[in-house]
mmCIF file of C-alpha atoms in Angstrom:
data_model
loop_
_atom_site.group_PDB
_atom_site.id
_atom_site.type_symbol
_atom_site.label_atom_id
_atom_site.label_comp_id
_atom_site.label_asym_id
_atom_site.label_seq_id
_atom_site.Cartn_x
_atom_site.Cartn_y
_atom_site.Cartn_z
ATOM 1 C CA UNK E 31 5.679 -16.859 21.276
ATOM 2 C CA UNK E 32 8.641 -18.423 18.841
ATOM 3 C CA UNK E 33 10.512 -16.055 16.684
ATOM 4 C CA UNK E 34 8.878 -17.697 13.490
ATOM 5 C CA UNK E 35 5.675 -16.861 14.464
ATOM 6 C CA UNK E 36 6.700 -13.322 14.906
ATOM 7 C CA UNK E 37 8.398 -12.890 11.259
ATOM 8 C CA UNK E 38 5.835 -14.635 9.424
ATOM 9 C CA UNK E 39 3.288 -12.465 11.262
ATOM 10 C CA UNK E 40 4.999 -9.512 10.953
ATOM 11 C CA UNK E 41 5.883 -9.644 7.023
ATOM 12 C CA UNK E 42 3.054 -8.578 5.812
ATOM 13 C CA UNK E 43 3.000 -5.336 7.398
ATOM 14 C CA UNK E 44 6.102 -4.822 6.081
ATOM 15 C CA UNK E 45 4.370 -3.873 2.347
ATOM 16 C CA UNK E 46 1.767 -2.459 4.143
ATOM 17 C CA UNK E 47 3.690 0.595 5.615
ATOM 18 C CA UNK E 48 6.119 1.055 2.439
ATOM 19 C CA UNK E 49 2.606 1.033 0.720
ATOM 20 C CA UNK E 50 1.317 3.867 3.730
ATOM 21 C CA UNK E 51 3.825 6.126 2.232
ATOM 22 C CA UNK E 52 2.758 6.644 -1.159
ATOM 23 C CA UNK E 53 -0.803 6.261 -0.151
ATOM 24 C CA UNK E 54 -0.631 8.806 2.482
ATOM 25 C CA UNK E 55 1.235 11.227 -0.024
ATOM 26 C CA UNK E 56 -1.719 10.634 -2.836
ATOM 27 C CA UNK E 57 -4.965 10.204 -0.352
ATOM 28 C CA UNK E 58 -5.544 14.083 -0.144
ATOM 29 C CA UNK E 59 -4.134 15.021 -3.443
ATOM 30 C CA UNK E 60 -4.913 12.588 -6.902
ATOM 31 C CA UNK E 61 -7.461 10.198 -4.954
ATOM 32 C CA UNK E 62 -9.759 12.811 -3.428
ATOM 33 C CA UNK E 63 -10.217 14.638 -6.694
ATOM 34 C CA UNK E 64 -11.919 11.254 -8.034
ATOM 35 C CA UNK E 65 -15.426 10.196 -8.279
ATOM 36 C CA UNK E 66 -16.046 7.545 -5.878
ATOM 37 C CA UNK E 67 -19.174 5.684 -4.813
ATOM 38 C CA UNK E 68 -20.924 6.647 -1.715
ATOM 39 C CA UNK E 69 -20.408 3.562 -0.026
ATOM 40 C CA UNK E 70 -16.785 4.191 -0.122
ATOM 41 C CA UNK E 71 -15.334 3.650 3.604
ATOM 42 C CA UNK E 72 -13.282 7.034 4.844
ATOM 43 C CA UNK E 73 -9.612 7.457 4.548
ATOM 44 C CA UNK E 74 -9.101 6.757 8.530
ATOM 45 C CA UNK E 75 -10.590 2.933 8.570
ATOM 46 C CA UNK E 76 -7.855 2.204 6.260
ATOM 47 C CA UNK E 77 -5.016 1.495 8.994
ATOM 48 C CA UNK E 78 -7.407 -0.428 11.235
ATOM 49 C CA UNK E 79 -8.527 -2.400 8.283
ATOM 50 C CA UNK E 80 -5.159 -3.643 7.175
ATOM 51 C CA UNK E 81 -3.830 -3.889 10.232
ATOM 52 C CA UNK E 82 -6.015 -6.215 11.130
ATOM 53 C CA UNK E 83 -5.575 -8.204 7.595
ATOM 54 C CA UNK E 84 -2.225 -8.535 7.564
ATOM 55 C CA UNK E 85 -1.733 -9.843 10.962
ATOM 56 C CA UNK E 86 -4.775 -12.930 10.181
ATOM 57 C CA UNK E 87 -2.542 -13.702 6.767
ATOM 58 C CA UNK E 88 0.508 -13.475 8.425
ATOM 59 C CA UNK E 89 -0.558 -15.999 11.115
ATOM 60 C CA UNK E 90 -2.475 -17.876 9.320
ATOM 61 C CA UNK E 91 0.890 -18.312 6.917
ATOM 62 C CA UNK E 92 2.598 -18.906 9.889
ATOM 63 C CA UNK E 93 0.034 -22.133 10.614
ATOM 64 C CA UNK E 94 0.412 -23.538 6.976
ATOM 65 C CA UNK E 95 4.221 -23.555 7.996
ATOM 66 C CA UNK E 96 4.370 -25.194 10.931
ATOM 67 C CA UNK E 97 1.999 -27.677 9.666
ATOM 68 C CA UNK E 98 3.923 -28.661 7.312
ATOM 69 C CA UNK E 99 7.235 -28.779 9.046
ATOM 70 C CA UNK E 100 8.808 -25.586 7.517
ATOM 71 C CA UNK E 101 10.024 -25.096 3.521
ATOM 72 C CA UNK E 102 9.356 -28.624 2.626
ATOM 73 C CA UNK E 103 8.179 -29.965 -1.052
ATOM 74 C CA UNK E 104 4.750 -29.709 0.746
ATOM 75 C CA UNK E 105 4.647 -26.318 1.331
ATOM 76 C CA UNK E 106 5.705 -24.940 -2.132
ATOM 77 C CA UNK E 107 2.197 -24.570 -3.970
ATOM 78 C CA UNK E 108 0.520 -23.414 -0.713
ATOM 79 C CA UNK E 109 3.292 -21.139 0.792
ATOM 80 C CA UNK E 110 3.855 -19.943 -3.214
ATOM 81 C CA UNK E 111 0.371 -19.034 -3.744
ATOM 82 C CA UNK E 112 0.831 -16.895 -0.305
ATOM 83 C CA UNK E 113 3.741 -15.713 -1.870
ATOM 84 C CA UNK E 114 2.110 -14.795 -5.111
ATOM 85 C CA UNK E 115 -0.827 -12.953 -3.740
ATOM 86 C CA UNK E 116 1.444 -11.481 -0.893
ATOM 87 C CA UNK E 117 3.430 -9.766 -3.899
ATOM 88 C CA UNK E 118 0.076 -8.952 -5.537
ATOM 89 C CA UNK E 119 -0.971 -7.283 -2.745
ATOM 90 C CA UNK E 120 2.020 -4.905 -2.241
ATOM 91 C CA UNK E 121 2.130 -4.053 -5.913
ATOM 92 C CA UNK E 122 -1.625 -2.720 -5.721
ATOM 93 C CA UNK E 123 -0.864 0.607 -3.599
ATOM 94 C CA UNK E 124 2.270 1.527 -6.183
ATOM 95 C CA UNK E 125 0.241 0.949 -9.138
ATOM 96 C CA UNK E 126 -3.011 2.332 -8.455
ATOM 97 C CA UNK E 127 -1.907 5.366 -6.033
ATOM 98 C CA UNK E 128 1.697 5.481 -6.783
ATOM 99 C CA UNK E 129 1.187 5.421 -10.892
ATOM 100 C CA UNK E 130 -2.625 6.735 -11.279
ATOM 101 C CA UNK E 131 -3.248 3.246 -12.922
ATOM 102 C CA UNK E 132 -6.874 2.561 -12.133
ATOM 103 C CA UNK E 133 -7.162 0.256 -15.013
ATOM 104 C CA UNK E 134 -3.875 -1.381 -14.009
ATOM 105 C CA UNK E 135 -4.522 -1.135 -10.735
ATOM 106 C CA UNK E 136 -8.057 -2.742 -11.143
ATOM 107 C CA UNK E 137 -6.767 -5.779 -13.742
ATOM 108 C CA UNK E 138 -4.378 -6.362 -10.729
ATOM 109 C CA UNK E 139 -6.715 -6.003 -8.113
ATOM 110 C CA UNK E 140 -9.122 -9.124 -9.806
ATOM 111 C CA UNK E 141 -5.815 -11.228 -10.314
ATOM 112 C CA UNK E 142 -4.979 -10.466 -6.526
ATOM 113 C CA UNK E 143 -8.671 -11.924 -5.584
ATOM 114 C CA UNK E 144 -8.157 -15.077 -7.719
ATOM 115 C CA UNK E 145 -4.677 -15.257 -5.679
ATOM 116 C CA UNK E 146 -6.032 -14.863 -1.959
ATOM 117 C CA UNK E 147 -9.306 -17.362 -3.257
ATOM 118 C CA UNK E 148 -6.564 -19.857 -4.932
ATOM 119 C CA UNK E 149 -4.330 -19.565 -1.237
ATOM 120 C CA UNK E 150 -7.799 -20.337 0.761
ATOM 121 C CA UNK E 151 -8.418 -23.278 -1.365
ATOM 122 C CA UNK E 152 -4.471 -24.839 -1.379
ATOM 123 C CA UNK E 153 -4.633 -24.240 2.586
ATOM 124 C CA UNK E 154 -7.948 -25.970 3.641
ATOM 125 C CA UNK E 155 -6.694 -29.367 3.921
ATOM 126 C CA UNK E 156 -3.922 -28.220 5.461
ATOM 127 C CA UNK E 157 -4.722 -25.970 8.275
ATOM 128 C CA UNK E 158 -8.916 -24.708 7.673
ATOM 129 C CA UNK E 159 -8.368 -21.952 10.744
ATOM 130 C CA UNK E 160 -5.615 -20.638 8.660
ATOM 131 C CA UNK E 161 -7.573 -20.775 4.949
ATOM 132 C CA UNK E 162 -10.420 -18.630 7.259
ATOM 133 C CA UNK E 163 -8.106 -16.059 8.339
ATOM 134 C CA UNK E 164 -7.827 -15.431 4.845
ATOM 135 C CA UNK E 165 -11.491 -14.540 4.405
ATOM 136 C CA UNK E 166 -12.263 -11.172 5.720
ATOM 137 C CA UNK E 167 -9.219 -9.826 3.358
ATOM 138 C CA UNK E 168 -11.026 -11.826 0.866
ATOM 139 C CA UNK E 169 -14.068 -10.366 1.658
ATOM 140 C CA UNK E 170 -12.508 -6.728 2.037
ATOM 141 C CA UNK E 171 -10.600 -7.048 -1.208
ATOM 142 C CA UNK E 172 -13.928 -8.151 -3.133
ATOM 143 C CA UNK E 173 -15.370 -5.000 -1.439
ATOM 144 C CA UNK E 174 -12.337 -3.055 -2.853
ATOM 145 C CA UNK E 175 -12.190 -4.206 -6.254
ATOM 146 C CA UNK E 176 -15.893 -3.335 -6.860
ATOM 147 C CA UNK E 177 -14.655 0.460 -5.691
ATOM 148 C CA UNK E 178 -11.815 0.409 -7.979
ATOM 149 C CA UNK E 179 -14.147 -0.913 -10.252
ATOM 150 C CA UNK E 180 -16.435 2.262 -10.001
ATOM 151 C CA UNK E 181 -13.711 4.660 -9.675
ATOM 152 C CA UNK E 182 -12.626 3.171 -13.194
ATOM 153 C CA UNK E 183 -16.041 3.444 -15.012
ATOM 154 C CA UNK E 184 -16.890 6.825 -13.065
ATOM 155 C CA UNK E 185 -13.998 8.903 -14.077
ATOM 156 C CA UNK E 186 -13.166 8.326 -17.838
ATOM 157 C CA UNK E 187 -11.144 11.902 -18.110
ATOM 158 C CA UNK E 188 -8.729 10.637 -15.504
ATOM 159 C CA UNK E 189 -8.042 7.324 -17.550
ATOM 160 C CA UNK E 190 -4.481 6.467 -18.534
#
């Protein structure tokens, strides 16, 4: 195992746990008093989701670099599209559990799909094992956004 491999694998989880603590603070207070649809997975599949998640977009990043031979001119639109929905993805937890935004929170979460689908598409041709690491968190986050969706529509009184 190279130390590159390690970093770019590990970043992601870096968001993830400074995410954990203002989810874990809000989970039992401001989330469980909404509405949410039945189909709504329970708090303690959370962890083993992401954790999962993060480490197949953090290796798969780690594949798109090596590919192409580091921080080269190559890798700006498909490491920067990483980048983009990287930074997407740690801004949801602040914004939807941190600041009670669920229309913020789901505006963001739809831009955040466009950004993991727009990654997945810039990394095909480059590495396709890394592009399908990418899609059970695309697949997740589709699932997610159609529960932020509901939690929007199903609890107008608790709209900013």
């Amino acid at each position: 195992m190279s130390l590159p491999m390690i970093g770019f694998t590990a970043l992601p989880h870096v968001g993830g746990i400074l995410g954990g603590f203002i989810r874990r603070r809000e989970v039992y207070t401001w989330y469980a008093s909404l509405k949410k649809p039945s189909w709504c997975p329970p708090n303690g599949a959370f962890p083993v989701v992401w954790t999962s998640l993060y480490t197949g977009m953090g290796y798969g990043s780690y594949l798109i670099w090596k590919e192409l031979g580091g921080f080269t001119e190559d890798a700006v639109v498909p490491m920067g599209l990483y980048g983009l929905q990287l930074a997407l993805n740690w801004a949801s937890v602040p914004l939807f559990f941190g600041a009670h935004s669920q229309k913020w929170g789901l505006i963001e979460i739809v831009l955040l799909d466009g950004a993991i689908g727009a990654t997945m598409l810039s990394w095909y041709p480059i590495n396709s094992t890394a592009s399908l690491l990418l899609a059970p968190y695309l697949a997740w986050m589709c699932y997610t956004t159609a529960i932020r969706y509901c939690i929007w529509r199903d609890n107008p009184n608790k709209k900013e």
